[in-house]
Amino acid sequence: MKRGFTLAEVLITLGIIGVVAAITIPTIITKYKKVTTATQLKKVYSTLSQAFDMAKKDYGDMSLWDFTPENPTN
């Protein structure tokens, strides 16, 4: 007598796996997108912070900066 799984057992198992995957994959993708967005925002924040620190080093305290345009359009 040969031992093994019947076709019905295999199909039922695959069906259960498919249902579980259909339920969990959207959640995983959403979490991945949130993590990716957070990582990108941290990178941008870091870049802007470095630029601001360099500007403070070059031009001194921000309260002393002159924000008037060099070439007025009027």
JSON list of C-alpha atoms in Angstrom, two decimals:
[
{"chain": "A", "resi": 1, "resn": "MET", "atom": "CA", "xyz": [0.00, 0.00, 0.00]},
{"chain": "A", "resi": 2, "resn": "LYS", "atom": "CA", "xyz": [1.42, 3.37, -1.07]},
{"chain": "A", "resi": 3, "resn": "ARG", "atom": "CA", "xyz": [1.30, 6.29, 1.35]},
{"chain": "A", "resi": 4, "resn": "GLY", "atom": "CA", "xyz": [0.73, 9.85, 0.20]},
{"chain": "A", "resi": 5, "resn": "PHE", "atom": "CA", "xyz": [-1.71, 12.69, -0.03]},
{"chain": "A", "resi": 6, "resn": "THR", "atom": "CA", "xyz": [-4.85, 12.61, -2.10]},
{"chain": "A", "resi": 7, "resn": "LEU", "atom": "CA", "xyz": [-5.51, 15.23, -4.72]},
{"chain": "A", "resi": 8, "resn": "ALA", "atom": "CA", "xyz": [-8.31, 16.67, -2.58]},
{"chain": "A", "resi": 9, "resn": "GLU", "atom": "CA", "xyz": [-6.00, 17.12, 0.40]},
{"chain": "A", "resi": 10, "resn": "VAL", "atom": "CA", "xyz": [-3.39, 18.90, -1.72]},
{"chain": "A", "resi": 11, "resn": "LEU", "atom": "CA", "xyz": [-5.99, 21.21, -3.30]},
{"chain": "A", "resi": 12, "resn": "ILE", "atom": "CA", "xyz": [-7.52, 22.08, 0.07]},
{"chain": "A", "resi": 13, "resn": "THR", "atom": "CA", "xyz": [-4.08, 22.88, 1.49]},
{"chain": "A", "resi": 14, "resn": "LEU", "atom": "CA", "xyz": [-3.22, 25.08, -1.51]},
{"chain": "A", "resi": 15, "resn": "GLY", "atom": "CA", "xyz": [-6.57, 26.83, -1.17]},
{"chain": "A", "resi": 16, "resn": "ILE", "atom": "CA", "xyz": [-5.92, 27.62, 2.49]},
{"chain": "A", "resi": 17, "resn": "ILE", "atom": "CA", "xyz": [-2.44, 28.92, 1.68]},
{"chain": "A", "resi": 18, "resn": "GLY", "atom": "CA", "xyz": [-3.93, 31.11, -1.07]},
{"chain": "A", "resi": 19, "resn": "VAL", "atom": "CA", "xyz": [-6.53, 32.61, 1.27]},
{"chain": "A", "resi": 20, "resn": "VAL", "atom": "CA", "xyz": [-3.95, 33.34, 3.96]},
{"chain": "A", "resi": 21, "resn": "ALA", "atom": "CA", "xyz": [-1.65, 34.93, 1.38]},
{"chain": "A", "resi": 22, "resn": "ALA", "atom": "CA", "xyz": [-4.49, 37.06, -0.02]},
{"chain": "A", "resi": 23, "resn": "ILE", "atom": "CA", "xyz": [-5.22, 38.35, 3.48]},
{"chain": "A", "resi": 24, "resn": "THR", "atom": "CA", "xyz": [-1.64, 39.05, 4.59]},
{"chain": "A", "resi": 25, "resn": "ILE", "atom": "CA", "xyz": [0.08, 40.37, 1.43]},
{"chain": "A", "resi": 26, "resn": "PRO", "atom": "CA", "xyz": [-1.77, 43.74, 1.32]},
{"chain": "A", "resi": 27, "resn": "THR", "atom": "CA", "xyz": [-0.83, 44.37, 4.96]},
{"chain": "A", "resi": 28, "resn": "ILE", "atom": "CA", "xyz": [2.81, 43.56, 4.28]},
{"chain": "A", "resi": 29, "resn": "ILE", "atom": "CA", "xyz": [2.87, 45.85, 1.22]},
{"chain": "A", "resi": 30, "resn": "THR", "atom": "CA", "xyz": [1.29, 48.72, 3.17]},
{"chain": "A", "resi": 31, "resn": "LYS", "atom": "CA", "xyz": [3.84, 48.37, 5.97]},
{"chain": "A", "resi": 32, "resn": "TYR", "atom": "CA", "xyz": [6.68, 48.25, 3.42]},
{"chain": "A", "resi": 33, "resn": "LYS", "atom": "CA", "xyz": [5.45, 51.46, 1.78]},
{"chain": "A", "resi": 34, "resn": "LYS", "atom": "CA", "xyz": [5.26, 53.22, 5.16]},
{"chain": "A", "resi": 35, "resn": "VAL", "atom": "CA", "xyz": [8.79, 52.15, 6.06]},
{"chain": "A", "resi": 36, "resn": "THR", "atom": "CA", "xyz": [10.07, 53.24, 2.64]},
{"chain": "A", "resi": 37, "resn": "THR", "atom": "CA", "xyz": [8.41, 56.65, 2.97]},
{"chain": "A", "resi": 38, "resn": "ALA", "atom": "CA", "xyz": [9.79, 57.12, 6.49]},
{"chain": "A", "resi": 39, "resn": "THR", "atom": "CA", "xyz": [13.28, 56.21, 5.28]},
{"chain": "A", "resi": 40, "resn": "GLN", "atom": "CA", "xyz": [13.08, 58.70, 2.41]},
{"chain": "A", "resi": 41, "resn": "LEU", "atom": "CA", "xyz": [11.87, 61.45, 4.75]},
{"chain": "A", "resi": 42, "resn": "LYS", "atom": "CA", "xyz": [14.73, 60.77, 7.16]},
{"chain": "A", "resi": 43, "resn": "LYS", "atom": "CA", "xyz": [17.20, 61.03, 4.28]},
{"chain": "A", "resi": 44, "resn": "VAL", "atom": "CA", "xyz": [15.73, 64.35, 3.11]},
{"chain": "A", "resi": 45, "resn": "TYR", "atom": "CA", "xyz": [15.69, 65.69, 6.69]},
{"chain": "A", "resi": 46, "resn": "SER", "atom": "CA", "xyz": [19.33, 64.68, 7.13]},
{"chain": "A", "resi": 47, "resn": "THR", "atom": "CA", "xyz": [20.34, 66.38, 3.88]},
{"chain": "A", "resi": 48, "resn": "LEU", "atom": "CA", "xyz": [18.50, 69.59, 4.79]},
{"chain": "A", "resi": 49, "resn": "SER", "atom": "CA", "xyz": [19.97, 69.57, 8.30]},
{"chain": "A", "resi": 50, "resn": "GLN", "atom": "CA", "xyz": [23.47, 69.22, 6.88]},
{"chain": "A", "resi": 51, "resn": "ALA", "atom": "CA", "xyz": [22.83, 72.07, 4.44]},
{"chain": "A", "resi": 52, "resn": "PHE", "atom": "CA", "xyz": [21.53, 74.27, 7.25]},
{"chain": "A", "resi": 53, "resn": "ASP", "atom": "CA", "xyz": [24.54, 73.46, 9.44]},
{"chain": "A", "resi": 54, "resn": "MET", "atom": "CA", "xyz": [26.88, 74.33, 6.56]},
{"chain": "A", "resi": 55, "resn": "ALA", "atom": "CA", "xyz": [25.04, 77.62, 6.00]},
{"chain": "A", "resi": 56, "resn": "LYS", "atom": "CA", "xyz": [25.33, 78.46, 9.70]},
{"chain": "A", "resi": 57, "resn": "LYS", "atom": "CA", "xyz": [29.04, 77.70, 9.52]},
{"chain": "A", "resi": 58, "resn": "ASP", "atom": "CA", "xyz": [29.49, 79.90, 6.44]},
{"chain": "A", "resi": 59, "resn": "TYR", "atom": "CA", "xyz": [27.16, 82.79, 7.34]},
{"chain": "A", "resi": 60, "resn": "GLY", "atom": "CA", "xyz": [26.96, 82.73, 11.14]},
{"chain": "A", "resi": 61, "resn": "ASP", "atom": "CA", "xyz": [23.85, 82.83, 13.31]},
{"chain": "A", "resi": 62, "resn": "MET", "atom": "CA", "xyz": [20.58, 82.68, 11.37]},
{"chain": "A", "resi": 63, "resn": "SER", "atom": "CA", "xyz": [19.14, 85.69, 13.23]},
{"chain": "A", "resi": 64, "resn": "LEU", "atom": "CA", "xyz": [21.77, 87.83, 11.48]},
{"chain": "A", "resi": 65, "resn": "TRP", "atom": "CA", "xyz": [20.99, 86.63, 7.96]},
{"chain": "A", "resi": 66, "resn": "ASP", "atom": "CA", "xyz": [19.61, 89.08, 5.43]},
{"chain": "A", "resi": 67, "resn": "PHE", "atom": "CA", "xyz": [16.65, 87.53, 3.61]},
{"chain": "A", "resi": 68, "resn": "THR", "atom": "CA", "xyz": [16.08, 90.34, 1.08]},
{"chain": "A", "resi": 69, "resn": "PRO", "atom": "CA", "xyz": [16.58, 89.31, -2.54]},
{"chain": "A", "resi": 70, "resn": "GLU", "atom": "CA", "xyz": [19.76, 90.46, -4.25]},
{"chain": "A", "resi": 71, "resn": "ASN", "atom": "CA", "xyz": [18.01, 91.26, -7.54]},
{"chain": "A", "resi": 72, "resn": "PRO", "atom": "CA", "xyz": [14.51, 92.65, -6.85]},
{"chain": "A", "resi": 73, "resn": "THR", "atom": "CA", "xyz": [12.10, 92.08, -9.70]},
{"chain": "A", "resi": 74, "resn": "ASN", "atom": "CA", "xyz": [10.35, 95.47, -9.25]}
]
